[in-house]
CSV table of C-alpha atoms and ligand atoms in Angstrom, one decimal:
chain,number,residue,atom,x,y,z
A,1,MET,CA,0.0,0.0,0.0
A,2,ASN,CA,1.3,3.5,-0.7
A,3,ASP,CA,1.2,6.1,2.0
A,4,VAL,CA,-1.8,8.3,1.7
A,5,ARG,CA,-0.5,11.6,2.9
A,6,GLY,CA,-2.5,14.6,3.9
A,7,GLU,CA,0.5,16.9,3.7
A,8,GLN,CA,4.1,16.8,2.5
A,9,GLY,CA,6.3,15.6,5.4
A,10,GLU,CA,9.9,16.5,6.0
A,11,GLY,CA,10.9,12.9,5.6
A,12,PRO,CA,13.4,10.9,7.7
A,13,GLY,CA,16.3,12.5,9.3
A,14,CYS,CA,16.1,15.5,11.7
A,15,SER,CA,19.4,17.4,11.5
A,16,ASP,CA,22.9,16.8,12.6
A,17,ALA,CA,22.1,16.9,16.3
A,18,PHE,CA,20.7,13.9,18.1
A,19,HIS,CA,16.9,14.1,18.9
A,20,SER,CA,14.9,12.3,21.5
A,21,GLY,CA,11.4,12.3,23.0
A,22,TYR,CA,8.2,10.7,24.1
A,23,VAL,CA,5.6,9.7,21.6
A,24,ALA,CA,2.1,8.9,23.0
A,25,ILE,CA,0.0,6.4,21.0
A,26,CYS,CA,-3.6,7.1,21.9
A,27,GLY,CA,-7.1,6.5,20.6
A,28,TYR,CA,-10.4,4.8,21.3
A,29,PRO,CA,-10.4,1.1,22.5
A,30,ASN,CA,-9.5,-1.5,19.8
A,31,ALA,CA,-8.1,1.1,17.3
A,32,GLY,CA,-4.9,-1.0,17.0
A,33,LYS,CA,-2.6,1.0,19.3
A,34,SER,CA,-0.8,-2.0,20.8
A,35,THR,CA,-0.6,-3.6,17.3
A,36,LEU,CA,1.1,-0.4,16.2
A,37,LEU,CA,3.6,-0.5,19.0
A,38,ASN,CA,4.6,-4.0,18.1
A,39,ALA,CA,4.9,-3.1,14.4
A,40,ILE,CA,7.1,-0.2,15.2
A,41,LEU,CA,9.4,-2.3,17.4
A,42,GLU,CA,9.1,-5.3,15.0
A,43,GLN,CA,8.6,-7.4,18.0
A,44,LYS,CA,5.7,-8.4,20.2
A,45,LEU,CA,5.8,-6.4,23.3
A,46,ALA,CA,2.2,-5.2,24.0
A,47,ILE,CA,-0.6,-7.7,24.2
A,48,VAL,CA,-3.3,-7.6,21.5
A,49,THR,CA,-6.7,-9.1,21.4
A,50,PRO,CA,-9.9,-8.6,19.3
A,51,LYS,CA,-11.7,-7.3,22.5
A,52,PRO,CA,-11.7,-3.6,23.5
A,53,GLN,CA,-10.0,-2.4,26.7
A,54,THR,CA,-7.2,-4.9,26.5
A,55,THR,CA,-4.4,-2.5,27.5
A,56,ARG,CA,-4.6,-1.3,31.1
A,57,HIS,CA,-1.1,0.1,31.8
A,58,ARG,CA,0.9,2.5,29.8
A,59,THR,CA,3.5,0.4,28.1
A,60,LEU,CA,6.9,1.8,26.9
A,61,GLY,CA,8.7,0.7,23.7
A,62,ILE,CA,12.0,2.4,22.8
A,63,LEU,CA,13.3,2.7,19.2
A,64,THR,CA,16.8,4.0,18.8
A,65,ASN,CA,18.7,4.7,15.6
A,66,GLU,CA,21.8,6.7,14.8
A,67,ARG,CA,19.8,10.0,14.5
A,68,CYS,CA,17.3,9.8,17.4
A,69,GLN,CA,15.6,7.9,20.2
A,70,MET,CA,11.8,7.7,20.1
A,71,ILE,CA,10.1,6.4,23.3
A,72,PHE,CA,6.6,5.2,22.4
A,73,ILE,CA,3.9,4.9,25.0
A,74,ASP,CA,1.1,2.5,24.3
A,75,THR,CA,-2.0,3.6,26.3
A,76,PRO,CA,-5.4,2.2,27.3
A,77,GLY,CA,-8.2,3.0,24.9
A,78,ILE,CA,-10.1,6.3,25.7
A,79,LEU,CA,-13.5,5.8,27.4
A,80,ASP,CA,-15.9,7.4,29.9
A,81,PRO,CA,-14.9,5.6,33.2
A,82,ARG,CA,-17.6,3.7,34.9
A,83,TYR,CA,-15.4,2.4,37.8
A,84,ASP,CA,-12.1,3.1,39.5
A,85,LEU,CA,-10.0,0.8,37.4
A,86,GLN,CA,-11.2,2.6,34.2
A,87,ALA,CA,-10.6,6.0,35.9
A,88,ALA,CA,-7.1,4.9,36.7
A,89,MET,CA,-6.6,3.8,33.1
A,90,MET,CA,-7.8,7.2,31.9
A,91,LYS,CA,-5.3,8.9,34.2
A,92,GLN,CA,-2.6,7.0,32.5
A,93,VAL,CA,-3.8,8.3,29.1
A,94,GLY,CA,-3.8,11.9,30.4
A,95,LYS,CA,-0.4,11.5,31.8
A,96,SER,CA,1.0,10.0,28.6
A,97,ILE,CA,-0.4,12.9,26.6
A,98,ALA,CA,1.0,15.4,29.1
A,99,ASP,CA,4.4,13.8,28.9
A,100,ALA,CA,4.5,13.5,25.2
A,101,ASP,CA,6.6,15.5,22.7
A,102,VAL,CA,4.5,14.1,19.8
A,103,ILE,CA,1.0,12.5,19.9
A,104,LEU,CA,0.0,9.7,17.5
A,105,TYR,CA,-3.8,9.5,17.4
A,106,LEU,CA,-5.1,6.2,16.0
A,107,ALA,CA,-8.6,5.9,14.6
A,108,ASP,CA,-10.2,2.9,13.0
A,109,VAL,CA,-10.6,3.9,9.4
A,110,ARG,CA,-14.1,2.3,9.3
A,111,HIS,CA,-15.5,4.6,12.0
A,112,PRO,CA,-13.0,7.4,12.6
A,113,ARG,CA,-13.8,9.5,15.6
A,114,LEU,CA,-11.7,12.1,17.3
A,115,ALA,CA,-11.5,12.1,21.1
A,116,PRO,CA,-12.2,15.7,22.4
A,117,GLY,CA,-9.1,15.6,24.7
A,118,VAL,CA,-6.8,14.9,21.8
A,119,VAL,CA,-8.3,17.7,19.7
A,120,VAL,CA,-7.5,20.1,22.6
A,121,ALA,CA,-4.0,18.6,23.0
A,122,SER,CA,-3.4,19.0,19.2
A,123,ARG,CA,-3.3,22.8,19.7
A,124,ASN,CA,-0.2,22.6,21.9
A,125,LYS,CA,1.6,19.5,20.7
A,126,PRO,CA,2.4,18.1,17.3
A,127,THR,CA,-0.3,15.5,16.7
A,128,ILE,CA,-0.4,13.1,13.8
A,129,ILE,CA,-3.6,11.3,12.9
A,130,LEU,CA,-3.2,7.7,11.8
A,131,LEU,CA,-6.2,6.1,10.1
A,132,ASN,CA,-5.5,2.5,10.9
A,133,LYS,CA,-6.8,-0.8,9.4
A,134,ALA,CA,-6.5,0.7,5.9
A,135,ASP,CA,-6.1,-2.9,4.7
A,136,LEU,CA,-9.9,-3.1,5.2
A,137,LEU,CA,-10.6,-0.3,2.7
A,138,LYS,CA,-11.5,-1.3,-0.9
A,139,ARG,CA,-9.0,1.3,-2.1
A,140,VAL,CA,-6.5,3.2,0.0
A,141,GLU,CA,-7.6,6.4,-1.7
A,142,ASP,CA,-10.9,6.0,0.1
A,143,ALA,CA,-9.1,7.4,3.2
A,144,LEU,CA,-8.6,10.8,1.5
A,145,PRO,CA,-12.2,12.3,2.1
A,146,ILE,CA,-11.9,11.1,5.7
A,147,ILE,CA,-8.7,12.9,6.1
A,148,GLU,CA,-10.2,16.1,4.6
A,149,GLU,CA,-13.1,15.9,7.1
A,150,LEU,CA,-10.8,15.3,10.1
A,151,ARG,CA,-8.5,18.1,9.0
A,152,GLN,CA,-11.2,20.6,9.9
A,153,GLN,CA,-11.6,19.3,13.4
A,154,GLY,CA,-8.2,20.0,15.0
A,155,GLU,CA,-4.7,21.3,14.4
A,156,PHE,CA,-3.0,18.2,13.2
A,157,VAL,CA,0.5,18.2,11.6
A,158,ASP,CA,0.0,15.2,9.4
A,159,PHE,CA,-2.2,12.3,8.4
A,160,PHE,CA,-1.3,8.8,7.3
A,161,ALA,CA,-3.5,5.8,6.3
A,162,ILE,CA,-1.7,2.8,7.7
A,163,SER,CA,-2.1,-0.9,8.5
A,164,ALA,CA,-0.5,-1.7,11.8
A,165,LEU,CA,-1.4,-5.3,11.4
A,166,ARG,CA,0.4,-5.6,8.1
A,167,GLY,CA,3.1,-3.1,9.0
A,168,ARG,CA,2.2,-0.9,6.0
A,169,GLY,CA,2.7,2.9,6.1
A,170,VAL,CA,4.5,2.5,9.5
A,171,HIS,CA,8.0,3.3,8.2
A,172,GLY,CA,6.9,6.5,6.4
A,173,MET,CA,5.1,7.6,9.5
A,174,LEU,CA,8.2,7.0,11.7
A,175,GLY,CA,10.1,9.4,9.4
A,176,ARG,CA,7.6,12.1,10.2
A,177,VAL,CA,7.7,11.4,13.9
A,178,GLU,CA,11.5,11.7,13.8
A,179,SER,CA,11.3,15.1,12.1
A,180,LEU,CA,9.1,16.4,15.0
A,181,LEU,CA,11.3,15.3,17.9
A,182,PRO,CA,13.2,18.0,19.8
A,183,PRO,CA,17.0,17.9,20.1
A,184,GLY,CA,18.0,15.8,23.1
A,185,PRO,CA,20.3,13.1,24.4
A,186,HIS,CA,19.7,9.3,24.7
A,187,LEU,CA,17.2,8.9,27.6
A,188,TYR,CA,17.8,5.2,27.7
A,189,PRO,CA,20.7,3.0,26.6
A,190,ALA,CA,20.6,2.5,22.8
A,191,ASP,CA,19.9,-1.3,23.1
A,192,GLN,CA,17.1,-1.0,25.6
A,193,LEU,CA,13.6,-2.0,24.3
A,194,THR,CA,11.4,-1.1,27.3
A,195,GLU,CA,11.5,-0.1,30.9
A,196,HIS,CA,9.2,-2.8,32.3
A,197,PRO,CA,10.6,-5.9,33.9
A,198,GLU,CA,10.0,-9.3,32.3
A,199,ARG,CA,7.6,-10.1,35.2
A,200,PHE,CA,5.2,-7.3,33.9
A,201,PHE,CA,5.0,-8.9,30.4
A,202,VAL,CA,4.5,-12.4,31.9
A,203,GLY,CA,1.4,-11.0,33.7
A,204,GLU,CA,0.2,-9.3,30.5
A,205,LEU,CA,0.6,-12.5,28.5
A,206,ILE,CA,-1.6,-14.4,31.0
A,207,ARG,CA,-4.1,-11.6,30.7
A,208,GLU,CA,-4.0,-11.9,26.9
A,209,ALA,CA,-4.8,-15.6,27.1
A,210,ILE,CA,-7.7,-14.8,29.4
A,211,PHE,CA,-9.1,-12.2,26.9
A,212,ASP,CA,-8.7,-14.8,24.1
A,213,LEU,CA,-10.3,-17.7,25.9
A,214,PHE,CA,-13.1,-16.2,28.0
A,215,ARG,CA,-16.1,-14.0,27.1
A,216,GLN,CA,-18.4,-11.3,28.5
A,217,GLU,CA,-17.4,-9.9,31.9
A,218,VAL,CA,-14.8,-12.5,32.7
A,219,PRO,CA,-11.7,-10.9,31.1
A,220,TYR,CA,-12.7,-7.5,32.5
A,221,SER,CA,-13.1,-8.8,36.0
A,222,THR,CA,-9.7,-10.5,36.1
A,223,GLU,CA,-6.4,-9.2,37.2
A,224,VAL,CA,-3.1,-11.2,37.2
A,225,GLU,CA,-0.4,-11.0,39.8
A,226,VAL,CA,2.9,-12.8,39.3
A,227,ILE,CA,4.0,-13.8,42.7
A,228,GLU,CA,7.1,-15.7,41.9
A,229,PHE,CA,9.5,-15.6,38.9
A,230,ARG,CA,12.6,-17.6,39.5
A,231,GLU,CA,15.3,-18.4,37.0
A,232,SER,CA,17.5,-21.3,37.8
A,233,GLU,CA,20.5,-22.6,36.0
A,234,GLY,CA,19.8,-25.4,33.6
A,235,LYS,CA,16.1,-25.6,34.5
A,236,ALA,CA,12.9,-24.0,33.2
A,237,ASP,CA,12.0,-20.6,34.9
A,238,HIS,CA,9.6,-21.2,37.7
A,239,ILE,CA,6.6,-18.8,37.5
A,240,GLU,CA,3.7,-18.7,39.9
A,241,ALA,CA,0.7,-16.4,39.2
A,242,ILE,CA,-2.6,-15.6,40.9
A,243,ILE,CA,-5.6,-14.7,38.8
A,244,TYR,CA,-8.0,-12.5,40.8
A,245,VAL,CA,-11.7,-12.5,39.8
A,246,GLU,CA,-14.6,-10.7,41.4
A,247,SER,CA,-17.0,-13.7,42.2
A,248,GLU,CA,-17.1,-17.4,42.9
A,249,SER,CA,-19.0,-17.9,39.6
A,250,GLN,CA,-16.2,-16.3,37.6
A,251,ARG,CA,-13.8,-18.5,39.5
A,252,GLY,CA,-15.8,-21.5,38.4
A,253,ILE,CA,-15.8,-20.4,34.8
A,254,LEU,CA,-12.0,-19.9,34.8
A,255,ILE,CA,-11.3,-23.3,36.3
A,256,GLY,CA,-13.9,-25.1,34.3
A,257,LYS,CA,-15.3,-28.7,34.6
A,258,GLY,CA,-12.6,-30.9,36.1
A,259,GLY,CA,-10.1,-28.0,35.7
A,260,GLN,CA,-10.2,-28.2,31.9
A,261,ALA,CA,-10.5,-24.4,31.3
A,262,ILE,CA,-7.6,-23.4,33.6
A,263,LYS,CA,-5.4,-26.2,32.0
A,264,ARG,CA,-6.1,-24.8,28.6
A,265,LEU,CA,-5.4,-21.2,29.8
A,266,GLY,CA,-2.2,-22.3,31.4
A,267,SER,CA,-0.8,-24.0,28.3
A,268,LYS,CA,-1.8,-21.1,26.0
A,269,ALA,CA,-0.2,-18.6,28.3
A,270,ARG,CA,2.9,-20.8,28.8
A,271,VAL,CA,3.5,-21.0,25.1
A,272,SER,CA,3.4,-17.2,24.6
A,273,ILE,CA,5.6,-16.6,27.7
A,274,GLU,CA,8.2,-19.1,26.4
A,275,GLU,CA,8.1,-17.3,23.0
A,276,PHE,CA,8.5,-14.0,24.7
A,277,LEU,CA,11.4,-15.1,27.0
A,278,SER,CA,12.9,-17.5,24.4
A,279,ARG,CA,13.3,-20.1,27.2
A,280,PRO,CA,11.2,-22.8,28.7
A,281,VAL,CA,9.1,-22.0,31.8
A,282,PHE,CA,7.0,-23.8,34.4
A,283,LEU,CA,3.8,-21.9,34.9
A,284,GLY,CA,1.6,-22.5,38.0
A,285,ILE,CA,-1.7,-20.6,38.2
A,286,LYS,CA,-4.1,-20.2,41.1
A,287,VAL,CA,-7.5,-18.4,40.9
A,288,LYS,CA,-8.7,-16.4,43.9
A,289,VAL,CA,-11.8,-14.2,44.5
A,290,MET,CA,-11.3,-10.6,45.5
A,291,PRO,CA,-14.8,-9.0,45.4
A,292,ASN,CA,-15.1,-5.7,43.7
A,293,TRP,CA,-11.4,-5.2,43.2
A,294,ARG,CA,-12.1,-2.9,40.2
A,295,ARG,CA,-13.8,-0.5,42.5
A,296,ASP,CA,-11.4,-0.8,45.4
A,297,LYS,CA,-8.7,1.9,45.5
A,298,ARG,CA,-6.4,-0.2,47.8
A,299,ALA,CA,-6.6,-3.2,45.5
A,300,LEU,CA,-5.9,-1.0,42.5
A,301,ARG,CA,-2.8,0.4,44.1
A,302,ARG,CA,-1.6,-3.0,44.9
A,303,PHE,CA,-2.0,-4.0,41.2
A,304,GLY,CA,0.0,-1.0,40.2
A,305,TYR,CA,-2.8,1.4,39.0
B,401,GTP,N1,-7.5,-5.6,9.8
B,401,GTP,C1,-6.7,-5.0,10.7
B,401,GTP,N2,-6.9,-5.3,12.0
B,401,GTP,C2,-6.1,-4.6,12.9
B,401,GTP,C3,-5.1,-3.7,12.5
B,401,GTP,N3,-4.5,-3.2,13.6
B,401,GTP,C4,-5.1,-3.9,14.7
B,401,GTP,N4,-6.0,-4.7,14.3
B,401,GTP,C5,-6.8,-5.6,15.1
B,401,GTP,O1,-7.7,-4.9,15.9
B,401,GTP,C6,-7.8,-5.5,17.2
B,401,GTP,C7,-7.4,-4.6,18.3
B,401,GTP,O2,-6.0,-4.4,18.3
B,401,GTP,P1,-5.2,-3.8,19.5
B,401,GTP,O3,-3.8,-3.5,19.0
B,401,GTP,O4,-5.4,-4.7,20.7
B,401,GTP,O5,-6.0,-2.5,19.8
B,401,GTP,P2,-5.8,-1.4,20.9
B,401,GTP,O6,-6.1,-0.1,20.3
B,401,GTP,O7,-4.5,-1.6,21.6
B,401,GTP,O8,-7.0,-1.8,21.9
B,401,GTP,P3,-7.1,-1.5,23.5
B,401,GTP,O9,-5.9,-1.8,24.2
B,401,GTP,O10,-8.2,-2.4,23.9
B,401,GTP,O11,-7.5,0.0,23.6
B,401,GTP,C8,-7.0,-6.8,17.1
B,401,GTP,O12,-7.8,-7.9,16.7
B,401,GTP,C9,-6.0,-6.5,16.0
B,401,GTP,O13,-5.5,-7.6,15.3
B,401,GTP,C10,-5.0,-3.4,11.1
B,401,GTP,O14,-4.2,-2.6,10.7
B,401,GTP,N5,-5.8,-4.1,10.3
B,402,MG,MG1,-4.0,-2.0,23.5
């Protein structure tokens, strides 16, 4: 697919000085933000599922080349919070936008909508609109009238139609991001990919398996805590995790008849954790009930929100 550009960009390369900065990836749930982070890094870091509200924590991905360092922040999808967990998620979005040097706003090309907060932010910070899932358009040119319409609604520096899933249009967009970064030093070592520990991604991969295997409220009512992560010479890593749910009936669903469901979940999560760590692991999972944890500020603090 060719890039569909709303404006002529300055292209890759900033100037002679090194540039660095934070780039927030934001948008409504399910727009493809985490898929884009992975496409940018050419590696699976953030979890991706077909369900909305998959991402709950801001997730950093760092891309360094000889000209600049871009620190991308994947964020939870923007929504009107109905409970404390969602309110905490929206705080992370606000903080990510406040910290950003450049904003990437992702919209699903099939129903592009701008979040009011991002329209406001676009007045003070360079904001690029990415119409994602362009692979689902009959013709990529079909994005042009959408771009024209969005152009009236905020002060955006550029527009791209991309497919995060297929990695199309991502390279050209990165060149434009580079051109918008301020001069600055390396903020992280050049070979560092993220700032979160492996333990964080292990918990996320278990959550991803839950989103993939369970329906309705179950994925939204679960939280994962990795309570042990032990590497030992010549043996598989030993990982123990607790899945918290809000009710006994959800616990029953997660465990399943004769433990079938939890077994399936465990092996799915183990495979993706092994892929992520590139080494074998033992994964033990327990399921516990913590009523109303999504509305309990203390529980949320404990889970890192
Ligand atoms: N066809 C198509 N599907 C995509 C594209 N990008 C993402 N998806 C799919 O859209 C769904 C949601 O992707 P995510 O990356 O999890 O979306 P998100 O914006 O991070 O969602 P939240 O974390 O819930 O806010 C997944 O099923 C992806 O495979 C794309 O370019 N084309
Ligand atoms: Mg996400």
